[in-house]
Coordinates of C-alpha atoms and ligand atoms in Angstrom, one line a residue:
X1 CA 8.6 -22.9 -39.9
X2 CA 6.5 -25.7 -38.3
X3 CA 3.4 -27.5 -40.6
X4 CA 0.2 -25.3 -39.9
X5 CA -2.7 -27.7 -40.1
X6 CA -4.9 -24.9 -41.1
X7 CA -3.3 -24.1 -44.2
X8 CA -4.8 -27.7 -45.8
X9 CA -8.1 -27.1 -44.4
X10 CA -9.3 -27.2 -47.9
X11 CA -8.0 -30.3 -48.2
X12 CA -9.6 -32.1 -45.1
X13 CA -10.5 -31.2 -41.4
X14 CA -8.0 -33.7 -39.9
X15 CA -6.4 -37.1 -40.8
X16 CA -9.9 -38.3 -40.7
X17 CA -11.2 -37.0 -43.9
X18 CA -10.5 -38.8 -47.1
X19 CA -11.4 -35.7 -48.9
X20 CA -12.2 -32.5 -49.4
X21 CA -15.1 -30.4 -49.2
X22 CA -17.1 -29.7 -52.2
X23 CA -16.5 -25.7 -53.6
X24 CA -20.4 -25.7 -53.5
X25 CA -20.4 -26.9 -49.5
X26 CA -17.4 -24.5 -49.3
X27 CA -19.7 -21.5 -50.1
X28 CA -22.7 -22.5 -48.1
X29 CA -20.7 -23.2 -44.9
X30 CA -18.8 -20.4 -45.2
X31 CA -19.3 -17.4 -42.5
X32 CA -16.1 -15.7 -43.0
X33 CA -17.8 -13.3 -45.7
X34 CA -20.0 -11.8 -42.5
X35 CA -18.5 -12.6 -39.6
X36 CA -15.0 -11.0 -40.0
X37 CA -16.7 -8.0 -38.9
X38 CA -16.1 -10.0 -35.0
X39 CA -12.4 -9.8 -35.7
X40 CA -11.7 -7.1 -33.0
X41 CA -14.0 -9.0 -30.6
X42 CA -12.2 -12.6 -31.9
X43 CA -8.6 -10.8 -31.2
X44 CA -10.0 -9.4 -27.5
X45 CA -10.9 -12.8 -26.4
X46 CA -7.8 -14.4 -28.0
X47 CA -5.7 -12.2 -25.8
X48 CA -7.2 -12.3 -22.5
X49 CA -7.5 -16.3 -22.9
X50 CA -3.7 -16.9 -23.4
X51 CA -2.8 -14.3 -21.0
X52 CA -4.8 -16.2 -18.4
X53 CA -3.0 -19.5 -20.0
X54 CA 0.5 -18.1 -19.3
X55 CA -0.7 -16.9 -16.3
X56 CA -2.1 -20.2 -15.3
X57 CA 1.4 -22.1 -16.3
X58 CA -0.7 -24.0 -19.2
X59 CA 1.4 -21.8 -22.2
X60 CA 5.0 -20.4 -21.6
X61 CA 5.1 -16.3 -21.0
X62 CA 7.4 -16.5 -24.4
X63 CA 4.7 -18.3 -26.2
X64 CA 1.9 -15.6 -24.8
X65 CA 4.6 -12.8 -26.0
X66 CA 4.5 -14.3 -29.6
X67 CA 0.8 -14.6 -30.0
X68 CA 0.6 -11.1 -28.5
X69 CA 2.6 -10.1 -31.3
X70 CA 1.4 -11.8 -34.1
X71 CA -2.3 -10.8 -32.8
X72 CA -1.0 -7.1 -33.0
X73 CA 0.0 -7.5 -36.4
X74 CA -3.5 -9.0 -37.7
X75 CA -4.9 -6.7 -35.8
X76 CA -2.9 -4.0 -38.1
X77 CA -3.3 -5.9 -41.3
X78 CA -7.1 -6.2 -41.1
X79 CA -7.2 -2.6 -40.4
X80 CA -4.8 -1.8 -43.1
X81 CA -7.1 -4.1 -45.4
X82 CA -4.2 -6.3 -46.8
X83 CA -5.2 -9.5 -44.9
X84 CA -5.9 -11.9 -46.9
X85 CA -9.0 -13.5 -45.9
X86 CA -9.7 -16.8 -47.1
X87 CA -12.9 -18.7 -47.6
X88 CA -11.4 -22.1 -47.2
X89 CA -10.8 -21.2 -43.7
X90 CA -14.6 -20.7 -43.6
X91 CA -14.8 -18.4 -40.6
X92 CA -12.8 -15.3 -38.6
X93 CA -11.9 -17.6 -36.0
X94 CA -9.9 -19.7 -38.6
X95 CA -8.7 -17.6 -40.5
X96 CA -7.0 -15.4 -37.5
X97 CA -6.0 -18.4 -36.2
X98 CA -4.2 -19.5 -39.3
X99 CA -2.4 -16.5 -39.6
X100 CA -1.2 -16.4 -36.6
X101 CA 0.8 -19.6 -36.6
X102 CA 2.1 -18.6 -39.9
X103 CA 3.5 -15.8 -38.2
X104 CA 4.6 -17.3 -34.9
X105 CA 4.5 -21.3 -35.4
X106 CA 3.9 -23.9 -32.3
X107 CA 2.9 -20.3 -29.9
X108 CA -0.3 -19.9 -32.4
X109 CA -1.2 -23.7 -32.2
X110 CA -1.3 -23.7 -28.6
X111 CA -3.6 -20.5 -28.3
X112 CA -6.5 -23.0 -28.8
X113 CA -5.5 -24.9 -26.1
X114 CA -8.5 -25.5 -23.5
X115 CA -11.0 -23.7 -25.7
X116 CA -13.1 -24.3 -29.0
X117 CA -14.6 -22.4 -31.8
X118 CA -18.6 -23.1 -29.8
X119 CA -17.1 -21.2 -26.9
X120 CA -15.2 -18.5 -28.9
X121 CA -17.7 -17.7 -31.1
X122 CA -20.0 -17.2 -28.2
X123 CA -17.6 -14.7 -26.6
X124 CA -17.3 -12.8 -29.6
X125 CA -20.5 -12.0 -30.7
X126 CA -21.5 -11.2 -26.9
X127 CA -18.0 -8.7 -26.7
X128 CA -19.6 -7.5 -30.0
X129 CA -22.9 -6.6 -29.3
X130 CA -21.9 -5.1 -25.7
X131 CA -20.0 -3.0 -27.2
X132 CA -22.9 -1.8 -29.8
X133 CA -25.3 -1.8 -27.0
X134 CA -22.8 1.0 -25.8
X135 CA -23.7 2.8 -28.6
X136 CA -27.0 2.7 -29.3
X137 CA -27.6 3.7 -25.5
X138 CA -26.0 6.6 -26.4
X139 CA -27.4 7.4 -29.5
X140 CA -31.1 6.5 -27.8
X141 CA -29.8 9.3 -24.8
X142 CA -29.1 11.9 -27.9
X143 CA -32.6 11.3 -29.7
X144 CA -34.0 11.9 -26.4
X145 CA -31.9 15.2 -25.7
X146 CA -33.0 16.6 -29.0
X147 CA -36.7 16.0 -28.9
X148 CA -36.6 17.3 -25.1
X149 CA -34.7 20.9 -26.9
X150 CA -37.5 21.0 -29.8
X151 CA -40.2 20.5 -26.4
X152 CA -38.3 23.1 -24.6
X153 CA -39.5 25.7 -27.3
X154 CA -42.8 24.8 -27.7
X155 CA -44.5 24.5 -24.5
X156 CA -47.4 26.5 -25.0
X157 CA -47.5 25.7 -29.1
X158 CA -50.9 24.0 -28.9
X159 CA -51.3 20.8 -31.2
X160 CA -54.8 19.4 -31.4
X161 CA -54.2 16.3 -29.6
X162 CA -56.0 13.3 -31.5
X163 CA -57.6 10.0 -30.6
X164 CA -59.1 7.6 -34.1
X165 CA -57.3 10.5 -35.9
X166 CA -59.9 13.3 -34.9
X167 CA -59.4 16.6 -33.1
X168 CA -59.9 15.1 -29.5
X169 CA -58.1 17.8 -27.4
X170 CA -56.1 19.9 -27.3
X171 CA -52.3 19.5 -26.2
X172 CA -49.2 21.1 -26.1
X173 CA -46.7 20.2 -29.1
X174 CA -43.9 19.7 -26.2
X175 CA -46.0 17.5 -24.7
X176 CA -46.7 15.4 -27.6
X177 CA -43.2 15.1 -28.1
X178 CA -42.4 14.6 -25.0
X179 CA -44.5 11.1 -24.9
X180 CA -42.1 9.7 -27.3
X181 CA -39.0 11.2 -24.7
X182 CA -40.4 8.5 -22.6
X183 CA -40.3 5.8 -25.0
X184 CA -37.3 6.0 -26.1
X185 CA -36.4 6.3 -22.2
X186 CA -37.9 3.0 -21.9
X187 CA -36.5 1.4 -25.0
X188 CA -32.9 2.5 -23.3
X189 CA -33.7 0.6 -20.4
X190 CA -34.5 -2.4 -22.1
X191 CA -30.5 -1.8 -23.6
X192 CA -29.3 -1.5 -20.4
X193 CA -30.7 -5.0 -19.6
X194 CA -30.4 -7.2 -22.1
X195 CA -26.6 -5.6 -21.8
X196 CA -26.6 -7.0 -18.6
X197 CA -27.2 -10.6 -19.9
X198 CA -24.6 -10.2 -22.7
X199 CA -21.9 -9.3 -20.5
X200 CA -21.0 -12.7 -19.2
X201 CA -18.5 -15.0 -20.9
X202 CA -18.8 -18.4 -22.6
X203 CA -14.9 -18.9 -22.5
X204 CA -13.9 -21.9 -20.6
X205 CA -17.1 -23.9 -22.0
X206 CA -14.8 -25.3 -24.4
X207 CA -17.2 -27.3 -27.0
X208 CA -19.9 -28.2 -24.4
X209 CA -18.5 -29.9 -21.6
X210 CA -16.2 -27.4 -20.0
X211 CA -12.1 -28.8 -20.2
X212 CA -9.4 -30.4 -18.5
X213 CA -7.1 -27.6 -18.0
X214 CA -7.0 -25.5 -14.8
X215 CA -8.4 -22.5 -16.4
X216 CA -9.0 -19.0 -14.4
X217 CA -12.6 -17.9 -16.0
X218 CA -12.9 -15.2 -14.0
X219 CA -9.6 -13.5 -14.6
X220 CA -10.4 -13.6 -18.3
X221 CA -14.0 -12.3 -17.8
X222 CA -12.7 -9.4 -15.8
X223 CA -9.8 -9.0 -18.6
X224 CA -12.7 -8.6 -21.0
X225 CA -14.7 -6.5 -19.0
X226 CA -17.6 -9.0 -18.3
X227 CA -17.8 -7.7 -14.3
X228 CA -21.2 -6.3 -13.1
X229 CA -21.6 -3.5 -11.4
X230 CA -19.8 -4.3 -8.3
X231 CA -17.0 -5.6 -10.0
X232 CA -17.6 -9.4 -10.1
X233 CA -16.6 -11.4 -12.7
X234 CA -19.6 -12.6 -14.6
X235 CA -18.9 -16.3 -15.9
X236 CA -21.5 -18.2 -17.9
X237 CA -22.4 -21.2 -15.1
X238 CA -23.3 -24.2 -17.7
X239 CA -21.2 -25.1 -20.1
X240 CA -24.0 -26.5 -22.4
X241 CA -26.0 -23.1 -21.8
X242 CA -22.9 -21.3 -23.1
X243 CA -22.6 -22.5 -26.2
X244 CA -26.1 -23.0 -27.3
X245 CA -27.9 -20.2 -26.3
X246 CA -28.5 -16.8 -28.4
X247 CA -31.3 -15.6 -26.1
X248 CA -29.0 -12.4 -25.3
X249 CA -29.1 -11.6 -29.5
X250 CA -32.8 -12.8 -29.2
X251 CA -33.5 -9.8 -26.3
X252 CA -31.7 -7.3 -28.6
X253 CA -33.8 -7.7 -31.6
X254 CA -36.9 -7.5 -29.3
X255 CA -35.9 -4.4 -28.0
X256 CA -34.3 -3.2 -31.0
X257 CA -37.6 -3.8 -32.9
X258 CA -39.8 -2.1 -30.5
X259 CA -37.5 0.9 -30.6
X260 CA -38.0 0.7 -34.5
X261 CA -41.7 0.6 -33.6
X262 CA -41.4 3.8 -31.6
X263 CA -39.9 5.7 -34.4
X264 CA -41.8 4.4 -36.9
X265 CA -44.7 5.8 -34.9
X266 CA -43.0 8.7 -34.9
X267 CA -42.6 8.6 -38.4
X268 CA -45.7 8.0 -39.6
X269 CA -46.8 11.3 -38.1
X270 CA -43.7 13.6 -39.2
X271 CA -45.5 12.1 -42.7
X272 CA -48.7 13.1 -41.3
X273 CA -47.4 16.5 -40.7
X274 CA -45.9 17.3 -43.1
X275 CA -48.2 16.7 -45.7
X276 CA -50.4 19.5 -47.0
X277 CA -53.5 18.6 -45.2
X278 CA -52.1 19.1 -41.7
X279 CA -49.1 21.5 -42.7
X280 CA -47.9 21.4 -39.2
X281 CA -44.1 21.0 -39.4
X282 CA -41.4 21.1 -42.6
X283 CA -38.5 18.6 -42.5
X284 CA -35.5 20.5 -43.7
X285 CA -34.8 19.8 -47.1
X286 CA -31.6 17.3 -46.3
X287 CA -34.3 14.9 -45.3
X288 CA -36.5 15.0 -48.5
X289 CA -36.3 13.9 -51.7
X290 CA -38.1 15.4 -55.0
X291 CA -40.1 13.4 -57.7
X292 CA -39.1 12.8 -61.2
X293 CA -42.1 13.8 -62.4
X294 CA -44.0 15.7 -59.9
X295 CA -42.1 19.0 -60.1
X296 CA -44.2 20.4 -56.6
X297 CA -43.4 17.7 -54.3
X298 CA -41.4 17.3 -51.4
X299 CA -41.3 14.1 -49.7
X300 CA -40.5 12.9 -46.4
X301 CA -38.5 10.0 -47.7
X302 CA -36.5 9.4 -44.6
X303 CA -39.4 8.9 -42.1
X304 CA -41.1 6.8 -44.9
X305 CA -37.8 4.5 -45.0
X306 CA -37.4 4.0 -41.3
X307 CA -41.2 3.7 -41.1
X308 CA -40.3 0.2 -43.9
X309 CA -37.1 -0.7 -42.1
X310 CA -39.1 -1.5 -38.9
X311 CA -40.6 -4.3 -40.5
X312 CA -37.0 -5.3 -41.9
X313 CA -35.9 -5.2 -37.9
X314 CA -38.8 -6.7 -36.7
X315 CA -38.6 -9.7 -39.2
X316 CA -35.2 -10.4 -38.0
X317 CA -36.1 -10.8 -34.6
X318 CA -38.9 -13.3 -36.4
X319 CA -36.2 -15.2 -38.2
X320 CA -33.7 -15.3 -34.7
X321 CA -36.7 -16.9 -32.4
X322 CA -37.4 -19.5 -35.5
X323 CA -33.1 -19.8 -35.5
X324 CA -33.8 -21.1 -32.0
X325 CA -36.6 -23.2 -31.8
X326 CA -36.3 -26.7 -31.3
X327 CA -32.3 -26.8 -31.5
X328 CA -31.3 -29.5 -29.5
X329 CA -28.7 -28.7 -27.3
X330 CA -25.7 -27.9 -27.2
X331 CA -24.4 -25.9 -29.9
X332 CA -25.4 -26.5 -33.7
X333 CA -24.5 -25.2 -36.9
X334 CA -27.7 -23.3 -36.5
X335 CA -26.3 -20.6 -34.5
X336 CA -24.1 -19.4 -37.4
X337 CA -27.3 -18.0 -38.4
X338 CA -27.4 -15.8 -35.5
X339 CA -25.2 -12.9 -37.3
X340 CA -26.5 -11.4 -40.3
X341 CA -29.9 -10.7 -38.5
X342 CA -27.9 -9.5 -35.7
X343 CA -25.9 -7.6 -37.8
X344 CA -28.5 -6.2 -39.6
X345 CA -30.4 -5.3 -36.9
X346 CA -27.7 -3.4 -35.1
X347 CA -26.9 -1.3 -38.3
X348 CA -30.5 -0.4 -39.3
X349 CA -31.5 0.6 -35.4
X350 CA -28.1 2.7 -35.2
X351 CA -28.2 4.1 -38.3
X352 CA -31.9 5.4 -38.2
X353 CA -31.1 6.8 -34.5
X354 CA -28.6 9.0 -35.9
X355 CA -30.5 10.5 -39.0
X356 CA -33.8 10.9 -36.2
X357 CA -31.4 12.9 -34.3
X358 CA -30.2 15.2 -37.0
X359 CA -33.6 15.5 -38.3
X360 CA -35.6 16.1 -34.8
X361 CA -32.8 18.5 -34.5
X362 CA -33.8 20.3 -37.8
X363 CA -37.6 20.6 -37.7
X364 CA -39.3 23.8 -38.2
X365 CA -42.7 24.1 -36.6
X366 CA -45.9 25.9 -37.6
X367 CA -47.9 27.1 -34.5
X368 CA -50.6 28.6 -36.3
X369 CA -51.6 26.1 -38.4
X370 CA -51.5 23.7 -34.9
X371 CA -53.5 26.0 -33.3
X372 CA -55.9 26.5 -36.3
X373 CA -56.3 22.6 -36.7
X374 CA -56.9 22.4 -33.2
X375 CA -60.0 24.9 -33.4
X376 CA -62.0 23.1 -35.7
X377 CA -63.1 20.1 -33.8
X378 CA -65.0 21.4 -30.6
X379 CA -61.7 20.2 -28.5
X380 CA -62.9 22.1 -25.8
X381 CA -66.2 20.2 -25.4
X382 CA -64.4 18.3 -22.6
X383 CA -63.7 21.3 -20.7
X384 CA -67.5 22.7 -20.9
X385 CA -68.5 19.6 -19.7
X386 CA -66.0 19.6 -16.6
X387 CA -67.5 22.7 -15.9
X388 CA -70.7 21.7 -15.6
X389 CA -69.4 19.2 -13.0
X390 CA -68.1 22.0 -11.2
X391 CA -71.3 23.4 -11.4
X392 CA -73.0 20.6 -9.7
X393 CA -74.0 18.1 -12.5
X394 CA -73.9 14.6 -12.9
X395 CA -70.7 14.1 -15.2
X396 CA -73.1 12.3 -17.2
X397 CA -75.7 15.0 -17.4
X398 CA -73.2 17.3 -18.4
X399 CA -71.8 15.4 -21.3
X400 CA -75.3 15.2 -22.8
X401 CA -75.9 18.7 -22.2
X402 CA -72.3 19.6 -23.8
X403 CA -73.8 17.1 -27.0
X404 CA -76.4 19.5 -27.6
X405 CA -74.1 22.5 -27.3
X406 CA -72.0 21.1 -30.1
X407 CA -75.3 20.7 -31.7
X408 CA -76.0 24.0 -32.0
X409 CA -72.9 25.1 -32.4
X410 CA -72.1 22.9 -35.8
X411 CA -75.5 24.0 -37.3
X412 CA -74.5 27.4 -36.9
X413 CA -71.0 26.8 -37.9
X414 CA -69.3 28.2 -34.6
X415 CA -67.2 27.1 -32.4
X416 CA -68.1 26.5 -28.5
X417 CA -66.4 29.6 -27.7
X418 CA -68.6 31.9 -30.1
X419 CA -71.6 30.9 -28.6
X420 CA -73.5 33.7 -26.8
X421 CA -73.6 33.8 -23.4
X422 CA -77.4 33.8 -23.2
X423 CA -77.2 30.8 -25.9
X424 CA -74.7 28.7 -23.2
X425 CA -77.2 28.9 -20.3
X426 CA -80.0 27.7 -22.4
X427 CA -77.3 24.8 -21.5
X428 CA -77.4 25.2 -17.7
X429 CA -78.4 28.6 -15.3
X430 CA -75.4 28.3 -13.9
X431 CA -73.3 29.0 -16.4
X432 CA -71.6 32.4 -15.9
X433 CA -69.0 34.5 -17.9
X434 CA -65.7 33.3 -16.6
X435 CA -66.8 30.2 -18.9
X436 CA -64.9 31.9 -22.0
X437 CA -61.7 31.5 -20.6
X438 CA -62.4 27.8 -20.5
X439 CA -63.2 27.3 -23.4
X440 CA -60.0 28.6 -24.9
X441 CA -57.4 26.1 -25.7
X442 CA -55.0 27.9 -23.7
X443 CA -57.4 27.5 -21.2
X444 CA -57.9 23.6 -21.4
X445 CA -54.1 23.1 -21.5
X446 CA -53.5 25.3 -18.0
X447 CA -56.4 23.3 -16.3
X448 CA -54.4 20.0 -17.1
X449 CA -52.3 20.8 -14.3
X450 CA -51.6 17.4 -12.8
X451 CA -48.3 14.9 -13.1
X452 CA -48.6 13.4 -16.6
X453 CA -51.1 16.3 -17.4
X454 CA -50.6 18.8 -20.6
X455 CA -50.4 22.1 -18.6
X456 CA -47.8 24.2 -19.7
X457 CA -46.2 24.4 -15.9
X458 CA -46.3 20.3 -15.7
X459 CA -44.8 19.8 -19.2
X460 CA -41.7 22.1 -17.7
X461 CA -41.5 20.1 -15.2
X462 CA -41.2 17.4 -17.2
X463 CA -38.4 18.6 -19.2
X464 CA -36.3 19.6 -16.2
X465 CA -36.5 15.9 -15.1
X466 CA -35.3 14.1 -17.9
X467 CA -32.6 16.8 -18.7
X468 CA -31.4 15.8 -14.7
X469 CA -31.6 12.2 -16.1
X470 CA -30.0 12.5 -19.2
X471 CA -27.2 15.0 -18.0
X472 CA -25.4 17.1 -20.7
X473 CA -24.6 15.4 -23.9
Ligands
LIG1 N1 -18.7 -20.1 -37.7 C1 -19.3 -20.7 -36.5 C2 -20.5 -19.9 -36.0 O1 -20.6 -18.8 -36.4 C3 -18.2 -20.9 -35.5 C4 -18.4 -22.1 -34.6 C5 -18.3 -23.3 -35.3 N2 -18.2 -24.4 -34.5 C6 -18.3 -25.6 -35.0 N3 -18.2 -26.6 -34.2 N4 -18.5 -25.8 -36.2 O2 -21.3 -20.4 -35.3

């Protein structure tokens, strides 16, 4: 079998090193430890770029056969877990490569013909994270399917809703969740874009300049399945852009963190919840954990953790932007940095999507203790005051007026709706009876009847849009 240059890596790069590289410089340079997770992606764009070479008369068909071949049987070795990868080869680019021509000689040393490891690794990491971004769409469409069934059921549930933490007013618990439908809506849209900036291939870069060889970029990008939606090929346009940039893995962790930040909110008040102060809502008991020492406690562990792991995601996209700045162009060694954050990133956002889904999924609510919580702090003073309005006062006037109703009401330790009738138009003479059903927090809620609004009839609404949107799961 022919000499592989890559099996002496160890001992030197080319003729032009007099020696080899320390075990030390081995170790730090090394990516192959992380980055093997690309292989599929680094096997993809290996395969669509010597098809195009055959295609293109730049390889023979028989060569493009062979490293068909011997790519199938790395593909089935890796899977199998008996490849033996090697850290001398530092990377999975090498170390796929290697194999290769020790499995089909001179056809595996012409695969890297017209192309470089800048461009490659480019390619794979975008082929990578498309194909995650597929994912966490999905996952992002499931979390929103399973908060919109827990809304479904609890349209008229009244929560007290809360501004600074106090009873402000009240709300429907469908409608509460249903504000986080529409951020995770949002946060899948941001997906969809920045997959639409990842979808375009480096490949044909080369190392920064582009290459000599008559290559067909836009058969391989439509090989790959980089075509927008019309079916276009999307090519990268600047060969020194295509190797340098990460701004696509950049835009991920942006999104990705601010999707951590919507659970995390999210979080923070399933903890808030649960606890015995609010006693709202129980997580089932898959989600909990119990203390070593604290035989009576429950706690809401995996909220807590996803609450800490959005810091973990959001440092990430911290350490990518720092990755970036100042790199001169075109590609640097830098950029090897790009994938554990990535990686990382990826995992923890998937990962916590899924358990939110299950555990959305798998909440029990208590509507009494809502409704009770929701009683204590005047929430309908806004609705007395509206009144008033309607009434004929100032909005202003009536405000004060509703003050001094609240007043009286806290000295006597009632709530608005226990007030007398003759003690409300001390208030204003033109208060009449029908003013009890306002003041109920059924009451509030049904007067909220406005797009965006909390009434019962515009939260349905609601929920039969984005289940039109979302489709079935
Ligand atoms: N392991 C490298 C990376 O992840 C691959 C590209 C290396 N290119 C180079 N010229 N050293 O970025």
């Amino acid at each position: 079998m022919a000499s592989n240059p890559l099996d002496n890596k160890s001992a030197a790069w080319s003729a032009l090193f007099s020696e080899p590289v320390s075990e030390l410089v081995q170790r730090y340079t090394g990516s192959v430890g992380f980055d093997k997770r690309l292989w599929k992606a680094d096997i993809a764009g290996s395969l669509a770029h010597a098809e195009m070479l055959a295609a293109q008369g730049i390889i023979p068909a028989d060569d493009q056969r062979a490293i068909e071949r011997g790519l199938a049987q790395i593909g089935a070795e890796i899977e199998a877990g008996t490849f033996d990868w090697k850290l001398e080869l530092e990377d999975v680019h090498l170390n796929i490569e290697a194999r290769l021509t020790q499995l089909v000689g001179d056809a595996g040393k012409r695969l890297h013909t017209g192309r470089s490891r800048n461009d490659q690794v480019a390619t794979d990491v975008r082929l990578w994270l498309r194909d995650e971004l597929d994912v966490i769409a999905e996952l992002l469409a499931q979390l929103q399917r399973a908060l919109i069934d827990l809304a479904a059921r609890h349209t008229e549930t009244i929560l007290p809703g809360f501004t600074h933490l106090q009873v402000a007013q009240p709300v429907s618990f469908a409608h509460h969740l249903l504000a986080y439908v529409e951020m995770f809506a949002r946060d899948a849209e941001r997906i969809a874009d920045v997959r639409r900036r990842t979808n375009r291939l480096p490949l044909g870069a080369a190392a920064l300049a582009g290459t000599s060889y008559a290559l067909d970029r836009e058969r391989v990008a439509r090989t790959l399945g980089m075509v927008d939606a019309d079916g276009r090929a999307c090519v990268c346009q600047n060969s020194i852009d295509a190797v340098s940039d990460r701004d696509f893995a950049i835009e991920f962790c942006a999104a990705a963190s601010l999707a951590m930040i919507h659970v995390s909110r999210l979080s923070e008040e399933l903890v808030l919840w649960m606890s015995q102060s609010f006693g709202f809502i129980e997580l089932a008991d898959r989600f909990c954990t119990g203390s070593s020492i604290m035989p009576q406690k429950k706690n809401p562990d995996v909220p807590e953790l996803a609450r800490g792991k959005t810091g973990r995601v959001a440092g990430h996209l911290m350490g990518l932007l720092m990755l970036m700045k100042g790199q001169p162009l075109a590609y640097n060694k830098d950029n090897q940095e790009d994938k554990e954050p990535l990686f990382d990133s990826v995992d923890t956002l998937e990962d916590t999507l899924r358990i939110f889904c299950e555990m959305v999924a798998g909440i029990a609510v208590k509507p009494e203790a809502m409704e009770q919580a929701a009683r204590k702090g005047y929430a309908t003073a806004t609705d007395l005051a509206d009144y008033l309005v309607r009434k004929g006062l100032p909005f202003r006037d009536a405000h004060e007026a509703v003050a001094h109703a609240v007043k009286a009401a806290i000295a006597q330790g009632k709530d608005l709706s226990e007030l007398t009738l003759a003690e409300l138009q001390r208030l204003h003479p033109a208060i009449t009876d029908d003013i009890f059903g306002i003041l109920t927090l059924q009451g509030s809620l049904a007067a909220r009847d406005l797009v965006g609004g909390t009434a019962p009839a515009q939260v349905r609404l609601q929920i039969a849009r984005h289940r039109a949107r979302l489709g079935a799961g």
